[in-house]
PDB file of C-alpha atoms in Angstrom:
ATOM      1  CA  UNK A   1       0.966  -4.715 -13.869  1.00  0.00           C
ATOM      2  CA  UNK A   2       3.297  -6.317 -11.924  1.00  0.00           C
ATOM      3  CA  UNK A   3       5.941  -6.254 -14.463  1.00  0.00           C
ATOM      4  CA  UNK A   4       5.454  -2.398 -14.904  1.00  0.00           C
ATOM      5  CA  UNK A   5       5.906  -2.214 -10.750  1.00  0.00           C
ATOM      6  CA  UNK A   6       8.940  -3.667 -10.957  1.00  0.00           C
ATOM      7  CA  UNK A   7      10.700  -1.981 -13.664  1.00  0.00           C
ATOM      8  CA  UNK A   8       9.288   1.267 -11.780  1.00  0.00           C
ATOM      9  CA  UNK A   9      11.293   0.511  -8.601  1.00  0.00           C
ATOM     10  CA  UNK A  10      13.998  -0.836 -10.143  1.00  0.00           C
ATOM     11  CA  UNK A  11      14.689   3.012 -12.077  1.00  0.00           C
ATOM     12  CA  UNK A  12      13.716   4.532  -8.670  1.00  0.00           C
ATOM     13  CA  UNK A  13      16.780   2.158  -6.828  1.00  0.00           C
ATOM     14  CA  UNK A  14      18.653   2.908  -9.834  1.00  0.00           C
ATOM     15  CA  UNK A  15      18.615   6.604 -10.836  1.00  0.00           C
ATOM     16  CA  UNK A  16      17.726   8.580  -7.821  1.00  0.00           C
ATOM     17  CA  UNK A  17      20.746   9.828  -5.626  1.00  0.00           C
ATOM     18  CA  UNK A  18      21.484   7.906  -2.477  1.00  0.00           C
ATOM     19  CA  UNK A  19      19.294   8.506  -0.029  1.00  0.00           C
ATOM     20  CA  UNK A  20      16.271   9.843  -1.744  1.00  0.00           C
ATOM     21  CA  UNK A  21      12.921   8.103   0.184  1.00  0.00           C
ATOM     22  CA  UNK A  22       9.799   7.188  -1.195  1.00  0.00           C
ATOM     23  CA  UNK A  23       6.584   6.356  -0.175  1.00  0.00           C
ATOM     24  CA  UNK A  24       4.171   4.662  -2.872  1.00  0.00           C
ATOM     25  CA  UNK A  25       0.850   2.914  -1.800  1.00  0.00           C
ATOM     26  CA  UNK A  26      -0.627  -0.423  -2.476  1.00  0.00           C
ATOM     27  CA  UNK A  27      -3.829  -2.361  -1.761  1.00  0.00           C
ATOM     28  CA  UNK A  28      -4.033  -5.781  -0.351  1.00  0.00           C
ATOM     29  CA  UNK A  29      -6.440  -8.050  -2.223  1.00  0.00           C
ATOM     30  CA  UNK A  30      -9.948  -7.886  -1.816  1.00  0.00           C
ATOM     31  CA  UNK A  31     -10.049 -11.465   0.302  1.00  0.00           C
ATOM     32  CA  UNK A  32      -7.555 -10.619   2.782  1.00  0.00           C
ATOM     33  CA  UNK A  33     -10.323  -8.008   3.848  1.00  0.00           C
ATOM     34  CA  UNK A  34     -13.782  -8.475   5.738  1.00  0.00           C
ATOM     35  CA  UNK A  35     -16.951  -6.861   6.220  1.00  0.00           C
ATOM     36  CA  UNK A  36     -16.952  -2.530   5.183  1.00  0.00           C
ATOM     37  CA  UNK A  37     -13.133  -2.774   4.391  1.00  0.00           C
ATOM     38  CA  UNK A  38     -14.102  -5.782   1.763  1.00  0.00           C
ATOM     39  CA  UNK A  39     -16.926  -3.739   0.553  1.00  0.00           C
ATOM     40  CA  UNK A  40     -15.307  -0.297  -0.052  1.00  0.00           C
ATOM     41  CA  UNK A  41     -12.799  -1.497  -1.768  1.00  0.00           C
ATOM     42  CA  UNK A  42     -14.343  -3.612  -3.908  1.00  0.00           C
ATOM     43  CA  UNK A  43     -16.702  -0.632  -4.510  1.00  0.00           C
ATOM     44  CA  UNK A  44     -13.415   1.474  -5.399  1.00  0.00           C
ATOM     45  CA  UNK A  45     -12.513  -1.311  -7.758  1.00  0.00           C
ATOM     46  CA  UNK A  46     -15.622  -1.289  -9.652  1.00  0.00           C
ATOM     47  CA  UNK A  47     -15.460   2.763 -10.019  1.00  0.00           C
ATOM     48  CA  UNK A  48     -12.003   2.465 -11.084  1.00  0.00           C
ATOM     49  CA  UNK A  49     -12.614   0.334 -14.140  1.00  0.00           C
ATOM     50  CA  UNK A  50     -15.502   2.175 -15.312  1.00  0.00           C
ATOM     51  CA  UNK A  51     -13.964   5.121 -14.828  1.00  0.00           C
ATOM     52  CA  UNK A  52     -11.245   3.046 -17.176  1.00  0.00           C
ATOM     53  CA  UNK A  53      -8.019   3.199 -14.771  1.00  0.00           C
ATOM     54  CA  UNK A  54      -8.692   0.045 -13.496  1.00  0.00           C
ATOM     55  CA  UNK A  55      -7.163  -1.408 -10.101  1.00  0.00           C
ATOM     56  CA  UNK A  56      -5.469  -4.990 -11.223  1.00  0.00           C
ATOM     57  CA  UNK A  57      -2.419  -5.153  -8.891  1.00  0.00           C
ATOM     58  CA  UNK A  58      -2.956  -6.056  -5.714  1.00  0.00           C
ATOM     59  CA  UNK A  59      -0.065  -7.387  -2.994  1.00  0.00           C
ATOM     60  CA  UNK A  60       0.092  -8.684   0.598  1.00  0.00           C
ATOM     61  CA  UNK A  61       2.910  -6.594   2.764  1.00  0.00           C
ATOM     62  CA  UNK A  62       5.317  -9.522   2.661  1.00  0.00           C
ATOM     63  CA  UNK A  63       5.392  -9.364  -1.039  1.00  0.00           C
ATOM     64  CA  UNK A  64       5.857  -5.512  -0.975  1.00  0.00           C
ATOM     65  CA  UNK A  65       8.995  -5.940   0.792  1.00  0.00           C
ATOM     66  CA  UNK A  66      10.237  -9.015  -1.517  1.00  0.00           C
ATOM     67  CA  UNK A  67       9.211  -6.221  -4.287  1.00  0.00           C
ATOM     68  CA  UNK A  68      11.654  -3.565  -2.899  1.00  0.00           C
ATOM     69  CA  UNK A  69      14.530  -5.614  -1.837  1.00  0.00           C
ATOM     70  CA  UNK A  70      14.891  -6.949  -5.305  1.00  0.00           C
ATOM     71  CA  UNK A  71      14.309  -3.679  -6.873  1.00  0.00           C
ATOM     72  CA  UNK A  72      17.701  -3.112  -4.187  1.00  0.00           C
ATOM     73  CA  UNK A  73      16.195  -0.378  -2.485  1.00  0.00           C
ATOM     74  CA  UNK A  74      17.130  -0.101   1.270  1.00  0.00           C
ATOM     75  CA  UNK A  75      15.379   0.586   4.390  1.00  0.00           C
ATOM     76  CA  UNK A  76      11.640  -0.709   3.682  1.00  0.00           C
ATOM     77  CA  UNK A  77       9.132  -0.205   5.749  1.00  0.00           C
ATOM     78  CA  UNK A  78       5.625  -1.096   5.399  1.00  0.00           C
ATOM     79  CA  UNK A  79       3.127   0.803   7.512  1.00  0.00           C
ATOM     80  CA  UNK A  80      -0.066  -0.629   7.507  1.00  0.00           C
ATOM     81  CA  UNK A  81      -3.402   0.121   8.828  1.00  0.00           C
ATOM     82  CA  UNK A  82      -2.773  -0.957  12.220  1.00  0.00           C
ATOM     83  CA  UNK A  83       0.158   1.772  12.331  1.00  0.00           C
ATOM     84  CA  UNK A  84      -1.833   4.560  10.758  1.00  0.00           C
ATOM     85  CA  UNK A  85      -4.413   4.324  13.937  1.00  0.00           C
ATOM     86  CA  UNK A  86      -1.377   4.059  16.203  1.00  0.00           C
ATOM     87  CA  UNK A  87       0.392   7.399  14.522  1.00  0.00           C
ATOM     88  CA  UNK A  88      -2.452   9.421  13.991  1.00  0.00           C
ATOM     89  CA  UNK A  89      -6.048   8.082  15.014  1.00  0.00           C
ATOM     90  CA  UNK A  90      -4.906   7.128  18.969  1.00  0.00           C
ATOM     91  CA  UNK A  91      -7.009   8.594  21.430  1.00  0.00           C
ATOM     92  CA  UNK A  92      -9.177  10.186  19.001  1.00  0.00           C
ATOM     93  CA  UNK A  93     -13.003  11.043  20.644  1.00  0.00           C
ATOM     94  CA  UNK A  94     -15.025  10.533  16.793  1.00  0.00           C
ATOM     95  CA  UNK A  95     -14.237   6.686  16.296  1.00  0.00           C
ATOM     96  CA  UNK A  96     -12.864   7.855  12.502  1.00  0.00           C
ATOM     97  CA  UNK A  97     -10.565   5.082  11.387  1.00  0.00           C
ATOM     98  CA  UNK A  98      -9.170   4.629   7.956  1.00  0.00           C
ATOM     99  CA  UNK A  99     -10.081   1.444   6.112  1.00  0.00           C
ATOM    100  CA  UNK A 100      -8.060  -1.354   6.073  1.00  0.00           C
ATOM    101  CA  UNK A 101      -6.144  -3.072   2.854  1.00  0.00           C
ATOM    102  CA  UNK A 102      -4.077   0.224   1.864  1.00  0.00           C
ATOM    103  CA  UNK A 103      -0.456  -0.305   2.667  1.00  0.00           C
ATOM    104  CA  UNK A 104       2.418   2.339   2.583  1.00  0.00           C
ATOM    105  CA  UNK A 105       6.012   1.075   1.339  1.00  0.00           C
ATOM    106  CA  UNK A 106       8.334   3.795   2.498  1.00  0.00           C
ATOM    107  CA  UNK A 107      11.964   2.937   1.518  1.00  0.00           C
ATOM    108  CA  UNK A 108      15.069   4.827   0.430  1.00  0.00           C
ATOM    109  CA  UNK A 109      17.985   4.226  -2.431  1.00  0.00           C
TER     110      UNK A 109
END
């Protein structure tokens, strides 16, 4: 819940010793996404709540960053998947991309 988020990286700004980084992943909501990306996750959301750990937070990456700044951590970074293909998938010969709508805050106390 979103509550439950934000106690989380308020104890994570709060506890751990300066300069400890983190790196937690979120999804953007279903309707930002199109086509496969739309339909995997939506698939993924389905599986999770039978499997009963069910996905119900979901964030664009401007609210990420609102997230962490108030939380007070420092240095946030979302990487999204338009960086993951730039990092790791450029100039790759098997057209494997990763799916859009998971987004990476990586931020430091």
């Amino acid at each position: 819940t979103l509550p439950a988020i934000k106690e989380m990286l308020g104890l994570i700004a709060g506890n751990f010793a300066p300069g400890s980084q983190m790196i937690i992943s979120f999804y953007e909501p279903p309707e930002a996404l199109v086509g496969q990306d739309r339909t995997l996750l939506e698939i993924s959301i389905k599986g999770a709540a039978a499997s009963g750990k069910p996905m119900i937070s979901f964030f664009r990456e401007k609210d990420v960053l609102a997230l962490a700044g108030e939380a007070g951590l420092k240095q946030a970074q979302i990487y999204n998947t338009r960086d993951l293909i730039n990092l790791y998938f450029a100039g790759r010969t098997d057209d494997l991309l990763p799916n859009k709508g998971e987004l990476f805050l990586v931020a430091s106390t």
